[in-house]
Coordinates of C-alpha atoms in Angstrom, one line a residue:
M1159 CA -14.6 -29.3 -47.5
E1160 CA -11.9 -30.8 -45.3
S1161 CA -10.5 -28.5 -42.7
V1162 CA -6.6 -28.8 -42.3
L1163 CA -6.2 -26.2 -39.6
E1164 CA -8.5 -24.6 -37.1
F1165 CA -7.6 -22.1 -34.4
S1166 CA -8.9 -19.1 -32.6
K1167 CA -7.6 -15.7 -31.7
L1168 CA -8.5 -13.6 -28.7
N1169 CA -8.4 -9.9 -29.6
G1170 CA -9.5 -7.4 -26.9
W1171 CA -11.5 -10.3 -25.3
K1172 CA -13.4 -11.0 -28.5
S1173 CA -12.9 -14.4 -29.8
Y1174 CA -12.5 -15.2 -33.5
Y1175 CA -12.5 -18.7 -34.9
Y1176 CA -10.5 -19.5 -38.0
T1177 CA -10.6 -22.5 -40.4
L1178 CA -8.1 -23.2 -43.2
S1179 CA -9.3 -25.8 -45.7
N1180 CA -7.1 -28.0 -47.8
K1181 CA -8.3 -26.0 -50.9
G1182 CA -6.7 -22.9 -49.5
E1183 CA -9.9 -21.2 -48.2
L1184 CA -9.5 -19.3 -44.9
Q1185 CA -12.7 -18.5 -43.0
K1186 CA -13.1 -16.2 -40.0
Y1187 CA -16.0 -16.7 -37.6
S1188 CA -16.7 -13.8 -35.2
H1189 CA -18.3 -14.2 -31.7
N1190 CA -21.7 -13.8 -33.3
K1191 CA -21.0 -16.5 -35.8
A1192 CA -20.7 -14.1 -38.7
K1193 CA -18.4 -15.6 -41.4
Q1194 CA -15.8 -13.9 -43.4
T1195 CA -14.0 -15.9 -46.2
I1196 CA -10.5 -15.0 -47.4
L1197 CA -8.9 -17.0 -50.2
V1198 CA -5.2 -17.9 -49.7
N1199 CA -2.6 -20.1 -51.3
N1200 CA -2.6 -22.5 -48.4
Q1201 CA 1.0 -21.5 -47.6
T1202 CA 1.3 -21.8 -43.9
E1203 CA 4.4 -22.0 -41.6
Y1204 CA 5.3 -21.4 -38.0
G1205 CA 8.6 -20.0 -36.6
Q1206 CA 10.3 -19.2 -33.4
N1207 CA 12.2 -15.9 -33.2
K1208 CA 15.2 -14.9 -31.1
D1209 CA 13.1 -13.9 -28.1
N1210 CA 11.5 -17.3 -27.9
K1211 CA 8.1 -16.3 -29.2
L1212 CA 6.1 -18.3 -31.7
S1213 CA 4.8 -16.7 -34.8
F1214 CA 2.4 -18.1 -37.4
W1215 CA 1.9 -16.9 -41.0
I1216 CA -0.8 -17.5 -43.7
T1217 CA 0.5 -16.2 -47.0
S1218 CA -2.1 -15.2 -49.7
Q1219 CA -1.6 -13.8 -53.1
D1220 CA -1.6 -10.2 -52.0
K1221 CA -0.7 -10.1 -48.4
T1222 CA 0.5 -12.2 -45.4
Y1223 CA -1.7 -12.7 -42.3
K1224 CA 0.6 -12.9 -39.3
F1225 CA -0.4 -13.9 -35.9
R1226 CA 2.4 -13.4 -33.3
S1227 CA 2.5 -13.9 -29.6
Q1228 CA 2.5 -10.7 -27.5
E1229 CA 3.2 -12.6 -24.3
E1230 CA 5.7 -15.2 -23.1
P1231 CA 4.8 -18.6 -24.7
I1232 CA 3.3 -21.3 -22.5
V1233 CA 4.1 -24.4 -24.6
D1234 CA 2.7 -27.7 -23.4
S1235 CA 3.6 -31.1 -24.5
W1236 CA 0.6 -31.6 -26.7
C1237 CA 1.9 -28.7 -28.8
Q1238 CA 5.2 -30.4 -29.3
A1239 CA 3.3 -33.5 -30.3
F1240 CA 1.5 -31.6 -33.0
K1241 CA 4.9 -30.3 -34.3
K1242 CA 6.4 -33.8 -34.3
A1243 CA 3.5 -35.1 -36.3
G1244 CA 4.0 -32.4 -38.9
A1245 CA 1.2 -30.0 -38.1
K1246 CA 1.8 -26.7 -39.9
Q1247 CA 0.9 -24.5 -37.0
V1248 CA 1.2 -24.8 -33.2
Q1249 CA 0.4 -21.9 -30.9
D1250 CA -0.9 -21.7 -27.3
N1251 CA -0.5 -18.6 -25.2
S1252 CA -2.6 -15.8 -23.6
K1253 CA -3.1 -14.0 -27.0
L1254 CA -3.5 -16.6 -29.6
F1255 CA -5.4 -19.9 -29.0
I1256 CA -5.4 -23.1 -31.0
G1257 CA -8.9 -24.3 -31.6
F1258 CA -8.7 -27.8 -30.1
T1259 CA -10.6 -26.9 -26.9
H1260 CA -11.3 -30.5 -25.9
L1261 CA -7.6 -31.0 -25.3
R1262 CA -8.1 -29.6 -21.8
R1263 CA -8.8 -33.1 -20.7
R1264 CA -6.1 -35.6 -20.1
S1265 CA -4.9 -37.3 -23.2
L1266 CA -2.1 -39.6 -24.3
V1267 CA 0.2 -39.7 -27.4
D1268 CA 1.1 -42.9 -29.2
Q1269 CA 4.2 -42.1 -31.1
T1270 CA 4.4 -45.4 -32.9
S1271 CA 1.2 -44.8 -34.9
T1272 CA 1.5 -41.0 -34.9
T1273 CA -2.1 -40.8 -33.9
F1274 CA -3.7 -38.6 -31.3
S1275 CA -6.9 -39.8 -29.5
P1276 CA -8.5 -37.9 -26.7
V1277 CA -9.7 -39.9 -23.8
A1278 CA -13.4 -40.6 -23.8
H1279 CA -15.5 -38.0 -22.0
Q1280 CA -16.0 -38.9 -18.4
P1281 CA -18.6 -37.1 -16.3
S1282 CA -16.9 -35.4 -13.4
T1283 CA -18.2 -33.8 -10.2
P1284 CA -19.0 -30.3 -10.8
T1285 CA -16.5 -27.6 -9.6
T1286 CA -17.0 -24.0 -9.3
T1287 CA -15.6 -21.6 -11.8
S1288 CA -13.6 -19.7 -9.2
D1289 CA -11.9 -23.0 -8.0
T1290 CA -10.9 -23.8 -11.6
K1291 CA -9.6 -20.3 -12.1
I1292 CA -7.4 -20.3 -8.9
K1293 CA -5.9 -23.8 -9.8
S1294 CA -5.2 -22.5 -13.3
L1295 CA -3.7 -19.3 -12.0
S1296 CA -1.6 -21.3 -9.5
K1297 CA -0.2 -23.4 -12.4
L1298 CA 0.5 -20.2 -14.3
L1299 CA 2.3 -18.7 -11.4
S1300 CA 4.3 -21.8 -10.7
L1301 CA 5.3 -22.0 -14.4
R1302 CA 6.6 -18.5 -14.1
K1303 CA 8.5 -19.2 -10.9
N1304 CA 10.1 -22.5 -12.3
P1305 CA 10.2 -22.6 -16.2
T1306 CA 10.1 -26.4 -16.4
R1307 CA 7.4 -28.9 -17.1
S1308 CA 6.7 -31.9 -15.2
A1309 CA 7.1 -34.1 -18.3
G1310 CA 10.8 -34.8 -18.4
N1311 CA 11.6 -31.6 -16.4
T1312 CA 12.6 -29.9 -19.7
P1313 CA 12.9 -26.2 -20.0
I1314 CA 10.4 -24.4 -22.1
S1315 CA 13.0 -23.1 -24.5
N1316 CA 14.4 -26.6 -25.2
Q1317 CA 11.2 -28.7 -25.4
T1318 CA 10.9 -28.6 -29.2
S1319 CA 14.0 -30.8 -29.6
N1320 CA 13.1 -33.5 -27.0
P1321 CA 11.0 -36.5 -28.0
L1322 CA 7.8 -37.3 -26.2
T1323 CA 7.0 -40.7 -24.6
S1324 CA 3.7 -42.4 -24.5
S1325 CA 3.6 -42.0 -20.7
Q1326 CA 3.6 -38.2 -20.8
I1327 CA 0.2 -36.7 -19.8
L1328 CA -0.9 -33.8 -21.9
E1329 CA -2.9 -31.1 -20.0
P1330 CA -2.8 -27.5 -21.1
L1331 CA -3.5 -24.7 -18.7
N1332 CA -7.3 -24.1 -18.4
I1333 CA -6.8 -20.3 -17.9
I1334 CA -5.6 -19.8 -21.4
V1335 CA -7.7 -22.3 -23.3
P1336 CA -11.2 -21.3 -24.6
T1337 CA -14.2 -23.2 -23.5
I1338 CA -16.6 -25.5 -25.5
Q1339 CA -20.1 -26.6 -24.7
E1340 CA -20.4 -30.1 -23.3
Q1341 CA -22.9 -31.2 -25.9
Q1342 CA -20.6 -30.1 -28.6
D1343 CA -17.6 -31.6 -26.8
Q1344 CA -18.9 -35.2 -27.3
D1345 CA -19.1 -34.7 -31.1
V1346 CA -15.5 -33.5 -31.5
K1347 CA -12.9 -36.0 -32.9
V1348 CA -9.3 -35.1 -33.4
Q1349 CA -6.7 -37.0 -35.2
I1350 CA -3.2 -36.6 -36.6
T1351 CA -2.6 -38.7 -39.7
N1352 CA 0.8 -39.5 -41.1
H1353 CA 0.0 -38.7 -44.8
T1354 CA 2.5 -37.2 -47.1
N1355 CA 1.2 -33.7 -46.3
K1356 CA 0.8 -34.5 -42.6
T1357 CA -2.2 -32.4 -42.1
L1358 CA -4.0 -31.7 -38.9
K1359 CA -7.8 -32.6 -39.1
L1360 CA -10.7 -31.5 -36.9
E1361 CA -14.2 -32.9 -37.3
T1362 CA -17.1 -31.5 -35.5
N1363 CA -20.8 -31.2 -36.1
S1364 CA -20.9 -27.6 -35.1
A1365 CA -18.3 -24.9 -34.7
P1366 CA -17.3 -24.4 -31.0
T1367 CA -18.1 -21.2 -29.3
F1368 CA -15.4 -19.2 -27.6
D1369 CA -16.0 -17.0 -24.5
S1370 CA -13.8 -14.5 -22.9
P1371 CA -12.0 -15.9 -19.8
L1372 CA -13.5 -12.9 -18.0
S1373 CA -17.0 -13.6 -19.2
P1374 CA -19.7 -12.9 -16.5
R1375 CA -20.8 -16.5 -16.5
Y1376 CA -17.4 -17.4 -15.0
N1377 CA -18.1 -15.3 -11.8
Q1378 CA -21.2 -16.1 -9.8
N1379 CA -20.1 -14.2 -6.7
S1380 CA -18.8 -11.0 -8.2
S1381 CA -16.8 -8.5 -6.1
I1382 CA -16.6 -4.8 -6.7
V1383 CA -13.4 -3.6 -8.4
A1384 CA -12.6 0.2 -8.2
D1385 CA -9.7 2.2 -9.4
F1386 CA -9.8 5.8 -8.2
G1387 CA -7.1 7.8 -10.0
S1388 CA -6.0 11.4 -10.3
G1389 CA -7.7 11.8 -13.7
G1390 CA -10.3 9.1 -13.9
I1391 CA -12.3 6.5 -12.0
K1392 CA -12.9 3.0 -13.3
A1393 CA -15.3 0.7 -11.5
G1394 CA -17.3 -2.5 -12.1
L1395 CA -17.8 -6.1 -11.0
S1396 CA -15.1 -8.7 -11.1
G1397 CA -15.1 -11.1 -14.0
R1398 CA -15.6 -8.5 -16.6
D1399 CA -12.9 -7.5 -19.2
K1400 CA -13.6 -3.8 -18.9
P1401 CA -15.0 -1.4 -16.2
H1402 CA -18.6 -0.6 -16.5
T1403 CA -18.3 2.9 -14.9
I1404 CA -15.7 5.2 -16.4
I1405 CA -15.8 8.9 -15.3
D1406 CA -13.4 11.8 -14.6
T1407 CA -12.3 12.3 -11.1
L1408 CA -14.2 15.7 -10.9
V1409 CA -16.6 17.3 -8.5
G1410 CA -18.6 20.3 -9.8
R1411 CA -20.3 23.0 -7.9
P1412 CA -22.4 25.9 -9.3
R1413 CA -20.3 29.0 -10.1
E1414 CA -22.8 31.8 -9.4
K1415 CA -26.0 31.5 -7.6
Q1416 CA -27.3 34.8 -9.1
S1417 CA -27.3 33.4 -12.7
M1418 CA -29.0 30.2 -11.6
L1419 CA -32.0 32.0 -10.0
T1420 CA -32.6 34.2 -13.1
P1421 CA -32.7 31.8 -16.1
T1422 CA -32.8 33.5 -19.5
S1423 CA -35.1 31.0 -21.1
T1424 CA -37.8 28.5 -20.3
S1425 CA -35.6 25.6 -21.3
S1426 CA -33.1 26.5 -18.6
T1427 CA -35.7 26.8 -15.8
S1428 CA -35.5 23.1 -14.8
T1429 CA -31.6 23.3 -14.8
A1430 CA -31.6 26.4 -12.7
Q1431 CA -34.0 24.9 -10.1
Q1432 CA -31.9 21.7 -10.0
L1433 CA -28.7 23.8 -9.5
S1434 CA -30.2 25.8 -6.7
T1435 CA -31.0 22.7 -4.8
D1436 CA -28.2 20.2 -5.6
K1437 CA -24.8 21.6 -4.9
I1438 CA -22.5 18.8 -6.0
Y1439 CA -22.3 17.2 -9.4
M1440 CA -20.3 14.2 -10.6
G1441 CA -20.0 11.8 -13.5
K1442 CA -22.1 12.5 -16.6
Q1443 CA -23.7 15.6 -14.9
V1444 CA -20.3 17.2 -14.8
Q1445 CA -19.7 16.5 -18.5
A1446 CA -23.1 18.0 -19.4
M1447 CA -22.8 21.2 -17.3
R1448 CA -19.0 22.0 -17.5
G1449 CA -19.6 25.5 -18.6
I1450 CA -21.6 26.5 -15.5
L1451 CA -19.8 24.5 -12.8
S1452 CA -16.6 25.2 -10.8
L1453 CA -14.7 22.0 -11.0
S1454 CA -12.2 20.5 -8.5
R1455 CA -10.1 17.3 -8.4
P1456 CA -10.1 15.6 -4.9
I1457 CA -7.1 13.6 -5.9
Q1458 CA -3.9 15.4 -6.7
R1459 CA -0.7 13.7 -7.8
G1460 CA -2.1 10.3 -6.8
L1461 CA -3.0 11.3 -3.2
V1462 CA -6.4 12.4 -1.8
S1463 CA -6.4 16.1 -1.1
D1464 CA -10.1 16.5 -0.1
W1465 CA -11.8 13.7 1.7
D1466 CA -15.2 15.3 1.8
D1467 CA -15.4 15.4 -2.0
M1468 CA -13.8 12.0 -2.2
E1469 CA -16.6 10.5 -0.1
H1470 CA -19.1 12.0 -2.5
L1471 CA -17.3 10.3 -5.4
Y1472 CA -17.3 7.0 -3.4
H1473 CA -21.1 7.1 -3.0
H1474 CA -21.6 8.2 -6.6
V1475 CA -19.6 5.2 -7.9
L1476 CA -19.9 2.4 -5.4
D1477 CA -23.5 2.7 -4.4
Q1478 CA -24.7 1.2 -7.6
Y1479 CA -22.7 -2.0 -7.0
A1480 CA -22.7 -2.4 -3.2
N1481 CA -24.8 -5.0 -1.4
D1482 CA -24.3 -7.0 1.9
E1483 CA -22.3 -9.8 0.2
R1484 CA -20.0 -8.1 -2.3
Y1485 CA -16.4 -7.6 -1.2
L1486 CA -14.5 -4.6 -2.5
L1487 CA -11.1 -4.4 -4.1
M1488 CA -9.4 -1.0 -4.5
T1489 CA -6.1 0.1 -6.0
E1490 CA -3.6 2.5 -4.5
P1491 CA -0.7 4.5 -5.9
P1492 CA 2.9 3.2 -5.4
H1493 CA 3.8 5.8 -2.8
N1494 CA 0.6 5.9 -0.8
I1495 CA 0.6 7.3 2.7
R1496 CA -0.3 5.0 5.5
K1497 CA -2.8 7.3 7.2
H1498 CA -4.6 7.6 3.8
R1499 CA -4.8 3.8 3.6
E1500 CA -6.3 3.7 7.1
K1501 CA -8.7 6.5 6.4
Q1502 CA -10.0 4.8 3.3
C1503 CA -10.3 1.5 5.1
M1504 CA -12.3 3.2 7.8
I1505 CA -14.7 4.8 5.2
M1506 CA -15.3 1.5 3.5
F1507 CA -16.2 -0.4 6.6
E1508 CA -18.0 2.2 8.6
T1509 CA -19.7 4.2 6.0
F1510 CA -20.3 1.6 3.2
R1511 CA -20.6 -1.4 5.5
S1512 CA -18.5 -3.5 3.2
P1513 CA -18.3 -7.2 4.2
G1514 CA -14.7 -7.3 3.0
Y1515 CA -12.1 -5.0 1.8
Y1516 CA -8.8 -5.4 0.0
V1517 CA -6.4 -2.8 -1.3
T1518 CA -3.3 -3.4 -3.4
G1519 CA -0.9 -1.5 -5.6
G1520 CA -2.1 -0.8 -9.1
S1521 CA 1.3 -1.7 -10.6
A1522 CA 1.0 -5.3 -9.4
L1523 CA -2.4 -5.6 -11.0
S1524 CA -1.1 -4.3 -14.3
L1525 CA 1.4 -7.0 -14.2
Y1526 CA -1.2 -9.7 -13.4
A1527 CA -3.3 -8.5 -16.4
T1528 CA -0.5 -9.5 -18.7
G1529 CA 0.0 -13.0 -17.2
R1530 CA 3.3 -12.2 -15.4
V1531 CA 4.4 -12.1 -11.9
S1532 CA 7.8 -10.4 -12.4
G1533 CA 8.6 -7.2 -14.4
L1534 CA 9.0 -3.5 -14.4
V1535 CA 5.7 -1.6 -14.6
V1536 CA 5.9 1.9 -16.2
D1537 CA 2.6 3.7 -15.4
V1538 CA 2.0 7.2 -16.9
G1539 CA -1.2 8.3 -15.2
E1540 CA -2.9 11.6 -14.9
G1541 CA -0.9 13.1 -12.0
V1542 CA 2.1 10.8 -11.5
S1543 CA 4.5 8.7 -13.6
S1544 CA 5.9 5.8 -11.8
C1545 CA 8.4 2.9 -12.4
V1546 CA 7.7 0.0 -10.0
P1547 CA 9.9 -3.2 -10.2
I1548 CA 8.0 -6.4 -9.1
Y1549 CA 9.4 -9.8 -8.5
Q1550 CA 7.3 -12.9 -7.9
G1551 CA 4.3 -10.6 -7.3
C1552 CA 5.9 -8.4 -4.6
A1553 CA 6.7 -4.8 -5.3
I1554 CA 10.3 -3.7 -4.5
S1555 CA 9.4 -0.6 -2.7
H1556 CA 12.9 0.8 -2.1
A1557 CA 13.5 0.7 -5.9
S1558 CA 10.2 2.2 -6.9
N1559 CA 10.5 5.8 -8.3
K1560 CA 8.0 8.5 -9.4
I1561 CA 8.1 11.9 -11.0
N1562 CA 5.3 14.6 -11.0
V1563 CA 5.2 14.7 -14.8
A1564 CA 2.3 12.8 -16.2
G1565 CA -0.7 12.9 -18.5
G1566 CA -2.2 16.0 -17.0
D1567 CA 1.0 18.0 -17.5
L1568 CA 1.1 16.8 -21.1
N1569 CA -2.5 18.0 -21.6
H1570 CA -1.5 21.5 -20.4
Y1571 CA 1.7 21.5 -22.5
L1572 CA -0.2 20.4 -25.6
S1573 CA -2.8 23.1 -25.0
D1574 CA 0.0 25.7 -24.9
L1575 CA 1.5 24.4 -28.1
L1576 CA -1.9 24.6 -29.9
A1577 CA -2.4 28.1 -28.6
Q1578 CA 1.0 29.1 -30.2
E1579 CA -0.1 27.6 -33.6
H1580 CA -3.8 28.7 -33.4
P1581 CA -4.5 32.1 -31.9
A1582 CA -8.2 31.3 -31.6
W1583 CA -7.3 28.5 -29.2
K1584 CA -5.4 30.9 -26.9
G1585 CA -8.5 32.2 -25.1
H1586 CA -9.6 28.7 -24.3
A1587 CA -6.2 27.1 -23.6
G1588 CA -6.9 26.6 -19.8
S1589 CA -10.6 25.8 -20.2
T1590 CA -11.8 22.6 -18.5
S1591 CA -14.4 22.2 -21.3
L1592 CA -11.6 21.3 -23.7
I1593 CA -9.9 18.9 -21.4
E1594 CA -11.4 15.9 -23.2
V1595 CA -10.5 17.3 -26.6
V1596 CA -6.9 17.8 -25.6
R1597 CA -6.7 14.4 -24.2
D1598 CA -8.2 12.8 -27.3
I1599 CA -5.6 14.8 -29.5
K1600 CA -2.8 13.5 -27.2
E1601 CA -3.8 9.9 -27.4
N1602 CA -4.8 9.6 -31.0
V1603 CA -2.8 12.3 -32.9
C1604 CA 0.4 12.9 -31.0
R1605 CA 3.4 10.7 -31.5
V1606 CA 6.7 10.0 -29.9
K1607 CA 9.7 11.0 -32.0
N1608 CA 12.1 8.0 -32.8
K1609 CA 15.4 7.9 -34.7
N1610 CA 13.7 6.3 -37.7
D1611 CA 11.4 9.3 -38.3
F1612 CA 12.5 11.5 -41.2
D1613 CA 11.3 14.6 -42.9
L1614 CA 9.4 15.7 -39.8
G1615 CA 9.1 19.3 -40.9
Q1616 CA 6.7 18.2 -43.7
L1617 CA 4.4 16.2 -41.4
K1618 CA 1.0 17.7 -40.9
Q1619 CA -2.3 16.3 -39.7
E1620 CA -5.8 17.6 -39.3
Y1621 CA -8.1 17.2 -36.3
T1622 CA -11.8 18.0 -36.3
L1623 CA -13.1 19.6 -33.2
P1624 CA -16.7 18.7 -31.9
D1625 CA -18.0 22.0 -33.4
G1626 CA -16.7 21.1 -36.8
T1627 CA -13.5 23.3 -36.7
V1628 CA -10.6 21.7 -38.4
L1629 CA -7.2 22.1 -36.7
S1630 CA -4.1 21.8 -38.8
M1631 CA -1.4 20.4 -36.7
N1632 CA 2.3 20.6 -37.7
E1633 CA 5.3 18.6 -36.5
N1634 CA 5.8 20.8 -33.4
C1635 CA 2.4 19.9 -32.0
I1636 CA 2.4 16.3 -33.0
Y1637 CA 5.9 15.4 -31.6
Q1638 CA 6.7 18.0 -29.0
C1639 CA 4.1 17.1 -26.5
A1640 CA 5.5 13.6 -25.6
E1641 CA 9.0 15.0 -25.2
A1642 CA 8.2 16.4 -21.8
L1643 CA 8.2 12.8 -20.5
F1644 CA 11.8 12.3 -21.7
D1645 CA 13.0 15.9 -21.0
T1646 CA 11.1 17.4 -18.1
S1647 CA 12.9 20.7 -18.4
L1648 CA 10.6 21.5 -21.3
I1649 CA 7.8 22.2 -18.7
G1650 CA 10.1 23.6 -16.1
V1651 CA 10.5 20.5 -13.9
E1652 CA 13.8 19.4 -12.6
S1653 CA 13.4 15.6 -12.6
P1654 CA 14.9 12.7 -14.5
G1655 CA 13.1 11.7 -17.6
L1656 CA 11.2 8.4 -17.8
P1657 CA 14.0 6.3 -19.3
K1658 CA 16.4 7.5 -16.6
L1659 CA 13.7 6.7 -14.0
C1660 CA 13.4 3.2 -15.3
Y1661 CA 17.2 2.8 -15.2
Q1662 CA 17.4 4.0 -11.6
S1663 CA 14.6 1.5 -10.6
V1664 CA 16.3 -1.5 -12.2
F1665 CA 19.8 -0.8 -11.0
S1666 CA 18.5 -0.3 -7.4
C1667 CA 17.4 -3.9 -7.4
D1668 CA 19.6 -6.9 -6.8
V1669 CA 21.9 -7.8 -9.7
D1670 CA 20.2 -11.1 -10.2
L1671 CA 16.9 -9.5 -10.9
R1672 CA 17.9 -6.9 -13.4
R1673 CA 17.7 -9.0 -16.5
V1674 CA 14.3 -10.2 -15.6
L1675 CA 13.0 -6.7 -15.1
V1676 CA 14.6 -5.2 -18.3
E1677 CA 13.1 -8.0 -20.4
N1678 CA 9.6 -7.6 -18.9
V1679 CA 8.7 -3.9 -19.1
I1680 CA 4.9 -3.3 -18.9
M1681 CA 3.2 -0.2 -20.2
A1682 CA 0.2 1.2 -18.3
G1683 CA -1.8 4.5 -18.4
G1684 CA -3.6 6.3 -21.2
S1685 CA -0.6 8.6 -22.0
T1686 CA 1.4 5.6 -23.2
L1687 CA -1.1 5.1 -26.0
M1688 CA 0.8 7.7 -28.1
K1689 CA 2.2 6.0 -31.2
G1690 CA 5.9 5.1 -30.9
F1691 CA 6.0 5.5 -27.1
D1692 CA 7.1 1.9 -26.4
I1693 CA 9.8 2.0 -29.2
R1694 CA 11.3 5.2 -27.9
L1695 CA 11.3 4.1 -24.3
G1696 CA 12.8 0.7 -25.2
S1697 CA 15.6 2.2 -27.3
E1698 CA 16.6 4.7 -24.5
I1699 CA 16.6 1.9 -21.9
D1700 CA 18.8 -0.3 -24.2
A1701 CA 21.2 2.5 -24.6
M1702 CA 21.8 2.6 -20.8
T1703 CA 21.9 -1.2 -20.1
P1704 CA 24.9 -3.5 -20.7
A1705 CA 25.4 -5.3 -23.9
G1706 CA 23.6 -8.5 -24.1
V1707 CA 20.6 -7.4 -22.2
K1708 CA 17.6 -6.4 -24.6
C1709 CA 14.7 -4.4 -23.3
H1710 CA 11.4 -6.0 -24.2
I1711 CA 8.2 -3.9 -23.7
T1712 CA 4.7 -5.2 -23.5
S1713 CA 1.9 -2.7 -24.3
P1714 CA -1.5 -4.1 -23.5
H1715 CA -4.2 -2.9 -25.9
D1716 CA -6.4 -1.3 -23.3
R1717 CA -3.6 -0.2 -21.1
Q1718 CA -5.7 2.8 -19.7
Y1719 CA -7.8 0.1 -18.0
V1720 CA -5.0 -2.4 -17.3
Q1721 CA -5.0 -1.9 -13.5
W1722 CA -8.7 -2.4 -13.3
T1723 CA -8.5 -5.6 -15.5
G1724 CA -5.8 -7.0 -13.2
G1725 CA -8.0 -6.3 -10.2
S1726 CA -10.9 -8.0 -12.0
I1727 CA -8.8 -11.1 -12.5
L1728 CA -7.6 -11.2 -8.9
A1729 CA -11.1 -10.6 -7.4
S1730 CA -12.5 -13.4 -9.5
L1731 CA -10.4 -16.0 -7.7
S1732 CA -11.9 -18.1 -4.9
E1733 CA -8.9 -17.2 -2.7
F1734 CA -9.8 -13.5 -2.9
H1735 CA -12.2 -13.6 0.1
R1736 CA -9.5 -15.2 2.3
M1737 CA -7.0 -12.5 1.2
A1738 CA -9.3 -9.6 2.0
I1739 CA -9.9 -8.0 5.4
S1740 CA -13.3 -9.1 6.7
K1741 CA -15.7 -7.0 8.7
Q1742 CA -15.0 -9.0 11.8
E1743 CA -11.3 -8.5 11.6
Y1744 CA -11.7 -4.8 11.1
E1745 CA -14.0 -4.6 14.2
E1746 CA -11.3 -6.4 16.3
I1747 CA -8.2 -4.5 15.1
G1748 CA -9.5 -1.3 13.5
P1749 CA -8.1 0.6 10.5
Q1750 CA -4.6 -0.6 11.5
C1751 CA -5.4 -4.0 10.0
V1752 CA -4.9 -2.6 6.5

């Protein structure tokens, strides 16, 4: 069966390969080569909406499959060649990939015959993956800084109307194109034919495989990436798409020694003996023994308040990854104190003997994770909500703002709302054992009220607790929780709401930067997972900005990990070791080098 269209989609770093035949059969291959067939009418078309983002539709008898860019398009000349030849779909950006992976090599277009032929495969000298990544990232950054292409010096937004010449070299960015095995690469033949239907045909002996750009095989010399926040800790090795270690920023100590020494049953004897010898518990142990531990958080409102407990957490998290060769990348809050930076640097070099250390703002990493170098990062963490404008990779510190209303405050507020509706909850409203339950309700049940929501008084939703108890939640619990971020007076805090905070940050910047910031707002933090959060924030920002400037918000899928993901990308580059502080540099200068 002839395939008229083949492409792949990267969803949460999982690749899916699609084929659309000339008989209208759409097939989907997952990363494990499982096939799913969907029958369609073979009605396909592409479009470009007002915000210059490409969209692609496959219309079937009962529904329409739509694949739309979530990022700024990176359109290369070969995409325009496909359009000119009459291809039904062209898409190339960080969220949706076209399936012609061999086009990463240099190729030429002969417009007279309307035929595309890839240059024959030439063996090249091997290059390290990190070198390839930094070159690709450099191209990406240069593209953001100067939105023109070398071929004809034509702006991206106007490339579709300009003809191509045979001398133009077509080379998409490697960082956004999936890979293909070399043995398969030689079997691939691509051709654009000028038939009446002008279909695009891909012939290959075997379906190409698609790997995540952050697949472990891309990073032979991994570094440690750690994000220590007020509410949670994310850590792992660079080159992964998600952190391996995810724990609460909690330190537990036994409550009463008397009860530990006199266990009530044989099954608790081992636990009692353990508690009588080990005084500090972290990670999974805290989760298992919450009821008999006194818990404390060594990070309050983004800043370390107890360095002794913090060192215990450092050991608990970093010891499993550390060795004599792995560099360390750590994040820091937007308003970190210099003495805290120096203290942390000293601990990493003198206690952990790290060969290299690098610390950077988490907001910039959130931006890098979305493929941008300029934008406004809105981060709603556990202890602090911040708005940080970033231009060309540099945070504008004087325009950065924060408020001490964040996810932890929403958790307590939601717990109070639940206690009002359910008297049985009242006795446990402040219990640390229910913190995970409240957080899960907030992120998966609670919503943000928007102007398009009607009949809210009739809205009810049920939530099943771990013990099987069913909570019936009305409109007050579902919608009222998030309002504290927009009206802080609800929880007794005199601070501007989040939209006003964003407005102040943007208009504290130079007038030439304001449009770029408003049009590139990035969501970060687990509390932004509430449904409708981005719509509400965008509409309130639009109400405060001048006419003609439209707020565009990007909400990454795993935005609770977006800072760590950005750090994973940065630490994967070969330039990272030159950016970091080396052990020798620390010994010469001291903690002041940070």
